PDB file of C-alpha atoms in Angstrom:
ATOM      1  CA  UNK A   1     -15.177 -13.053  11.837  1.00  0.00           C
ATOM      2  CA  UNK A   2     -12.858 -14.575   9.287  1.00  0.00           C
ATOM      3  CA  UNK A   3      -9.013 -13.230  10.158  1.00  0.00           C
ATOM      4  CA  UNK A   4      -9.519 -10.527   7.486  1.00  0.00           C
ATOM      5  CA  UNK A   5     -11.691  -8.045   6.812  1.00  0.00           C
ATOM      6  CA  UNK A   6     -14.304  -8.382   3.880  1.00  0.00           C
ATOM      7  CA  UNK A   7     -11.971  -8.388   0.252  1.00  0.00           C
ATOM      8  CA  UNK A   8      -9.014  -7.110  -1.089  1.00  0.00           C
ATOM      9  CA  UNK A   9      -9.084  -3.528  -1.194  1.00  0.00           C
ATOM     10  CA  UNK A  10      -5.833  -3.506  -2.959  1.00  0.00           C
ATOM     11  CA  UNK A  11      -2.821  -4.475  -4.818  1.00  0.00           C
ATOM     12  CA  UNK A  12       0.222  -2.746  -4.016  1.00  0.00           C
ATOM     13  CA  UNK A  13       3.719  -3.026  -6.261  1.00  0.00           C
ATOM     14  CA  UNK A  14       7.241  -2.179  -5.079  1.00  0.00           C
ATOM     15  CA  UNK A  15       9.094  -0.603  -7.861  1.00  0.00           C
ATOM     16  CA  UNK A  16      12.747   1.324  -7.749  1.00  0.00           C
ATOM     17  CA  UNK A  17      11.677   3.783 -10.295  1.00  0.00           C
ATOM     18  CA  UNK A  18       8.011   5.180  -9.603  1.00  0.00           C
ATOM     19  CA  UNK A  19       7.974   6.573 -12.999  1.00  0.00           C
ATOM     20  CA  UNK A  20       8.562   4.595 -15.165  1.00  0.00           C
ATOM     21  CA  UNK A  21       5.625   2.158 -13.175  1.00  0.00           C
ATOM     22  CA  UNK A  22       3.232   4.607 -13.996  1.00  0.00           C
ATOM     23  CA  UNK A  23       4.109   4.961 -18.010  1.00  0.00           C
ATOM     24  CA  UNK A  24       3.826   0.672 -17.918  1.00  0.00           C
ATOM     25  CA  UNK A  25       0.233   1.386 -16.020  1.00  0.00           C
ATOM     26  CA  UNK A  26      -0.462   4.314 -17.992  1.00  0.00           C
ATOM     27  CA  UNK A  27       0.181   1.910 -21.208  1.00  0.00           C
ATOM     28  CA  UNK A  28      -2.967  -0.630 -19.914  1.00  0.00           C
ATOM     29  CA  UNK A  29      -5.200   1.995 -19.513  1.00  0.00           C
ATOM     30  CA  UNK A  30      -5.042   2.644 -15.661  1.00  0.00           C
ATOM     31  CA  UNK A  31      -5.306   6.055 -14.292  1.00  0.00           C
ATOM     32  CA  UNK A  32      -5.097   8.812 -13.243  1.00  0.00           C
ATOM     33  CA  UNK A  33      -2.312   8.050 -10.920  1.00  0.00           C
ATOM     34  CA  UNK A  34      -2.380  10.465  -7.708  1.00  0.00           C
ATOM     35  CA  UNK A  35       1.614  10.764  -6.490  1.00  0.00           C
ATOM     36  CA  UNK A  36       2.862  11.559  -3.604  1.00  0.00           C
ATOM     37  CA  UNK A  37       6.298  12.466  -3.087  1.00  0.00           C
ATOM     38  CA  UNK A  38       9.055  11.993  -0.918  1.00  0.00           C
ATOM     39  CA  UNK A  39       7.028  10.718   2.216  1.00  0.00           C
ATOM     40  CA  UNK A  40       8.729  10.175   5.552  1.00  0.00           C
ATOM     41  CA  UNK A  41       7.570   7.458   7.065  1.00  0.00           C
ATOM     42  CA  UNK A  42       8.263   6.157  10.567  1.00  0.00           C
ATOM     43  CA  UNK A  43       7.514   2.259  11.291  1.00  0.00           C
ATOM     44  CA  UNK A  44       8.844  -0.785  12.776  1.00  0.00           C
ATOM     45  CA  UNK A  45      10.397  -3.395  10.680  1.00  0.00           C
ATOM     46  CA  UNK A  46      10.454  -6.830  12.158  1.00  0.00           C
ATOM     47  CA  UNK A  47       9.808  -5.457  15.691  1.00  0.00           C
ATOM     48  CA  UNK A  48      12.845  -2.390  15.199  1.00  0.00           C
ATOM     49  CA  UNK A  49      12.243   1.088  14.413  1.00  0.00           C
ATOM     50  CA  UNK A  50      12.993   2.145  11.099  1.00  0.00           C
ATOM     51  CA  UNK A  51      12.542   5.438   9.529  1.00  0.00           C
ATOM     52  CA  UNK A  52      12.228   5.655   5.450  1.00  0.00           C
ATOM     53  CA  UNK A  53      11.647   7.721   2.691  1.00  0.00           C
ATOM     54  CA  UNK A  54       9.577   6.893   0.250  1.00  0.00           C
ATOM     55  CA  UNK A  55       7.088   7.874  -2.476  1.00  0.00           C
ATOM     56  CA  UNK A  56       3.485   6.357  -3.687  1.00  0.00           C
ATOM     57  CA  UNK A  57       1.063   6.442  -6.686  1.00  0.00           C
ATOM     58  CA  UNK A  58      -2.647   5.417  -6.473  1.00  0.00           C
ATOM     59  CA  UNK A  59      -5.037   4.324  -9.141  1.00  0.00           C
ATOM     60  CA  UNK A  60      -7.873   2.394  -9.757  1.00  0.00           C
ATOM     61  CA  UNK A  61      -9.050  -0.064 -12.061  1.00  0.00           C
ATOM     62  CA  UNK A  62     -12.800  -0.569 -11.501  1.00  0.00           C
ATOM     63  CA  UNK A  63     -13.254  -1.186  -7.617  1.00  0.00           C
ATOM     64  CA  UNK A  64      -9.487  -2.018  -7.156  1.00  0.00           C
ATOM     65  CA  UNK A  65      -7.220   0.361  -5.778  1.00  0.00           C
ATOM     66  CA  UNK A  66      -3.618  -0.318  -7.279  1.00  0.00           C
ATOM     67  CA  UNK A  67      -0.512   1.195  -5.492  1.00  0.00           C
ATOM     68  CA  UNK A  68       2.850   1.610  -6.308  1.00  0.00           C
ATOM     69  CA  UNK A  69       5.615   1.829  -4.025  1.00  0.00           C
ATOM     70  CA  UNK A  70       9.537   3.496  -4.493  1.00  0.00           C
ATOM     71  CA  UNK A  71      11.567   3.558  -1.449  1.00  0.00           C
ATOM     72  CA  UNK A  72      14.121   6.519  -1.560  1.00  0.00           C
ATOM     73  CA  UNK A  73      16.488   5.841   0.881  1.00  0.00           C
ATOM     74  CA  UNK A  74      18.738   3.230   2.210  1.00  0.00           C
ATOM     75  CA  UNK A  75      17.221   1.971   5.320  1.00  0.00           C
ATOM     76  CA  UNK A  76      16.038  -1.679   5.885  1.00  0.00           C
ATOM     77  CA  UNK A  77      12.616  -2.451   5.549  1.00  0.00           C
ATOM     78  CA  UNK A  78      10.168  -4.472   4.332  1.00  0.00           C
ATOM     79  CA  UNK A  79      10.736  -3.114   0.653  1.00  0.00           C
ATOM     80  CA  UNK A  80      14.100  -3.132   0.582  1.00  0.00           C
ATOM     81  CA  UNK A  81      13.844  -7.570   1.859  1.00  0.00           C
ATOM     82  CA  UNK A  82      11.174  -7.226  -1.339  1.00  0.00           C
ATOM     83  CA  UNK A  83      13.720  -5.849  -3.371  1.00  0.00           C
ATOM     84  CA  UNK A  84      16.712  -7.471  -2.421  1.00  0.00           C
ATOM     85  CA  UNK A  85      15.194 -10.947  -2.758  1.00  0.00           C
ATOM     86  CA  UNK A  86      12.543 -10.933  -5.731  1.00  0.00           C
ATOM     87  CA  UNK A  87      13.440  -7.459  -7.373  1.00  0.00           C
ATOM     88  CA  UNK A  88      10.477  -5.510  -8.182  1.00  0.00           C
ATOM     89  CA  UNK A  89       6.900  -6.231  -8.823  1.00  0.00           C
ATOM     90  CA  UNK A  90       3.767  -7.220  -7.044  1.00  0.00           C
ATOM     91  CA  UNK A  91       4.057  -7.470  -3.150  1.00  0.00           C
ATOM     92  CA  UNK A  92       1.216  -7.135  -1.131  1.00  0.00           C
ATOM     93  CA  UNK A  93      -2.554  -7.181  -0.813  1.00  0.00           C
ATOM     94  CA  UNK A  94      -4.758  -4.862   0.958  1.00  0.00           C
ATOM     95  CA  UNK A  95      -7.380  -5.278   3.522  1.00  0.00           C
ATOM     96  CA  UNK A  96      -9.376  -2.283   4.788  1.00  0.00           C
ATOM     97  CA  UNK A  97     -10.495  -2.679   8.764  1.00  0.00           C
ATOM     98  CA  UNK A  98     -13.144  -0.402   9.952  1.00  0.00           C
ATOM     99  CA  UNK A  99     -11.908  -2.270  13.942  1.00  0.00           C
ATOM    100  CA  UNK A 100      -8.273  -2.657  13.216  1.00  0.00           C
ATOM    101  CA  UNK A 101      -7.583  -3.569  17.140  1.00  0.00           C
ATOM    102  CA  UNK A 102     -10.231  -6.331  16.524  1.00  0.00           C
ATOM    103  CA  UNK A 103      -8.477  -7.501  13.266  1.00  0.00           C
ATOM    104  CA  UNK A 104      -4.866  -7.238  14.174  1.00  0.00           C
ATOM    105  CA  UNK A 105      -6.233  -9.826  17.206  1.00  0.00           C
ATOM    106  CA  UNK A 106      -7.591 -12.072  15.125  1.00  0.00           C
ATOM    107  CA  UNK A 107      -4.252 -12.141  13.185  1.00  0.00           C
ATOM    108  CA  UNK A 108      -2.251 -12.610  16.767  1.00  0.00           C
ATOM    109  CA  UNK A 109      -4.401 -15.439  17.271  1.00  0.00           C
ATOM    110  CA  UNK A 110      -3.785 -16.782  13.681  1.00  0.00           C
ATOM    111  CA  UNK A 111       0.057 -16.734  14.969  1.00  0.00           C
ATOM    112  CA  UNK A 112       1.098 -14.534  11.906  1.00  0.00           C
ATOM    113  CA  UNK A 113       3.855 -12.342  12.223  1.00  0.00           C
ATOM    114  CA  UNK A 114       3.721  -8.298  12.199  1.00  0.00           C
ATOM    115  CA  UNK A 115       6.724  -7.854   9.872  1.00  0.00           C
ATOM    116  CA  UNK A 116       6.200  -3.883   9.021  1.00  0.00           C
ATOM    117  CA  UNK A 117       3.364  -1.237  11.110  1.00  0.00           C
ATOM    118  CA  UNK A 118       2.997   1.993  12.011  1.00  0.00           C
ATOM    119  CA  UNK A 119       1.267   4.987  11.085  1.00  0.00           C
ATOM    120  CA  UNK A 120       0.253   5.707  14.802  1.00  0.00           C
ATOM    121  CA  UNK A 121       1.578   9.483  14.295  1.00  0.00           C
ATOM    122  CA  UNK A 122      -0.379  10.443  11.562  1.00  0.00           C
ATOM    123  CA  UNK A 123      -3.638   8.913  12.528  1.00  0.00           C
ATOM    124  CA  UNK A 124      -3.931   5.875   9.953  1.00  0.00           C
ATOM    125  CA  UNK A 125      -2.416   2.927  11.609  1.00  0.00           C
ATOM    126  CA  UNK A 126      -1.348  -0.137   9.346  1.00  0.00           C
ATOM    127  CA  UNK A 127       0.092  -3.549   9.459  1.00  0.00           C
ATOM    128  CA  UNK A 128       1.872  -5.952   7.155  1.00  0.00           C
ATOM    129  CA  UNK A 129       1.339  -9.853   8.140  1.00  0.00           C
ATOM    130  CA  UNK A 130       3.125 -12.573   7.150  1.00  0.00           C
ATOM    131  CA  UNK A 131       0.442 -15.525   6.620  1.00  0.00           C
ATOM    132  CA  UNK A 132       1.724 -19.381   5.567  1.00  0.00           C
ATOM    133  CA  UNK A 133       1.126 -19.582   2.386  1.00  0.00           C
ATOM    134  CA  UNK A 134       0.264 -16.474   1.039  1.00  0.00           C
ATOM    135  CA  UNK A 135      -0.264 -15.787  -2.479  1.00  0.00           C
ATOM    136  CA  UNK A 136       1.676 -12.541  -1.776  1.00  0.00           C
ATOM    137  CA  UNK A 137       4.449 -11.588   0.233  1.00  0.00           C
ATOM    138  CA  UNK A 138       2.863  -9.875   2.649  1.00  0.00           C
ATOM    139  CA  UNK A 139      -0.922  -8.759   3.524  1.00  0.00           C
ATOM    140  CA  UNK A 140      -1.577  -5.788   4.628  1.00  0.00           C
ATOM    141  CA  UNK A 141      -4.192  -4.356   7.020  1.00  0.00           C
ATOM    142  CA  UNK A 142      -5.342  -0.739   7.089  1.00  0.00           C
ATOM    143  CA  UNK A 143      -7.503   0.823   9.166  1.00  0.00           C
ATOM    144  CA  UNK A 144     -10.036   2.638   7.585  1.00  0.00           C
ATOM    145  CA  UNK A 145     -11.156   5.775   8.700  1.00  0.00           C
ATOM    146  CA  UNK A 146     -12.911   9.214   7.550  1.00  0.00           C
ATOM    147  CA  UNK A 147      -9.637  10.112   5.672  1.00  0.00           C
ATOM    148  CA  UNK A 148      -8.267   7.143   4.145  1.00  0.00           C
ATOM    149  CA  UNK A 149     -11.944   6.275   3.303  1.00  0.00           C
ATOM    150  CA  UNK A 150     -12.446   9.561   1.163  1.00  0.00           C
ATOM    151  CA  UNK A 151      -9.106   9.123  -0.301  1.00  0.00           C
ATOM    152  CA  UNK A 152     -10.207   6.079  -1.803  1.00  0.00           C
ATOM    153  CA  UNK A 153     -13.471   7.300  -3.189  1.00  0.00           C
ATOM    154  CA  UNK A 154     -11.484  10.436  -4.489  1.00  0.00           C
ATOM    155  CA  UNK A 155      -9.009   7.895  -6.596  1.00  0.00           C
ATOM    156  CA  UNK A 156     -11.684   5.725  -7.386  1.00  0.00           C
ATOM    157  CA  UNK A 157     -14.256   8.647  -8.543  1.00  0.00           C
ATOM    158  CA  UNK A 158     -11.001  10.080 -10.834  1.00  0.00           C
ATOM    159  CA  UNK A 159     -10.503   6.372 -12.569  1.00  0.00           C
ATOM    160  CA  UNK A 160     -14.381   5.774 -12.972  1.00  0.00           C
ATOM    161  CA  UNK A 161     -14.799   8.145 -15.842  1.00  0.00           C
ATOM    162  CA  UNK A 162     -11.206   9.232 -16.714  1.00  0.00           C
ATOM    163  CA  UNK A 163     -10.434  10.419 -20.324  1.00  0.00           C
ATOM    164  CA  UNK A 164      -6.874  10.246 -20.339  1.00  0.00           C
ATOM    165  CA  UNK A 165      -6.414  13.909 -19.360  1.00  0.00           C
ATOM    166  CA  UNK A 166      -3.995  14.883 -16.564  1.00  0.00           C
ATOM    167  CA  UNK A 167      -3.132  11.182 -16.513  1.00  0.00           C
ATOM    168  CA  UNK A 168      -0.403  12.085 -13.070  1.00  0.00           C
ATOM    169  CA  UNK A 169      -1.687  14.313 -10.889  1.00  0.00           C
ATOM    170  CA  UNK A 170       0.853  15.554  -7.645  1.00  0.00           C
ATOM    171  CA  UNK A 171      -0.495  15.230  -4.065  1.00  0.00           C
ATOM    172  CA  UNK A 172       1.266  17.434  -1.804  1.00  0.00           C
ATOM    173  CA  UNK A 173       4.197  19.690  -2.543  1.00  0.00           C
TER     174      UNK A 173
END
């Protein structure tokens, strides 16, 4: 086994307005966009715990999954370091692990750093590594299961034939 799993699964953007990311994708043809709002999210940042709010958009174009990213409140994390140094724009890919424990060893063996993980308490855990020389900021790792997996497919199945209708459609709330 290489140190990650199969391809990219994803490109994920950190934006400050969530909006107004969508309208630019929106613009290129990409969508629908599924939204979620206002997500609390409980994680360690650089080995502390860190709780933030934050919400996402997903889309597709073809097999890749795009994913934009708008952290709400203050706290430290790894989007706010994104922000803070680069402003916003692209900041991570995405790797999908169907053994995550077996990944996340190969990347402890690699030597690369966990710099953001979580997602024990709601069933989808996830990691963001910090390779040398990385053509993005960070990598993440997700582990793929039943729900994640048919999330994907849902986004994916909405982008493979969309005709511009509902182009933002609300998850949750």
């Amino acid at each position: 086994m290489t140190i990650l799993p199969g391809p990219i699964r994803q490109i994920g953007y950190v934006v400050t307005d969530i909006d107004r990311a969508i309208e630019s994708w929106l613009e290129l043809g990409v969508g629908p966009w599924f939204v979620m709002r206002n997500l609390t999210l409980a994680a360690r940042y650089r080995g502390e715990p860190c709780e933030i709010t934050q919400s996402l958009a997903l889309s597709n174009s073809g097999d890749m999954q795009l994913e934009l990213i708008q952290q709400h409140s203050e706290a430290p994390s790894i989007f706010t370091e994104f922000l803070d140094a680069s402003g916003e724009g692209f900041h991570q890919f995405a790797y999908w692990a169907t053994d995550f424990d077996e990944t996340m060893q190969a990347v402890a063996r690699a030597g690369w750093p966990v710099v953001w993980s979580g997602g024990e308490d709601v069933g989808t855990r996830f990691a963001y590594v910090e390779p040398p020389s990385s053509p993005a900021q960070v990598i993440e790792i997700m582990e793929l299961n039943e729900v994640n997996s048919g999330m994907a497919q849902f986004v994916r199945g909405a982008a493979e034939n969309w005709d511009g209708s509902e182009p933002i459609r609300v998850l949750g709330g």
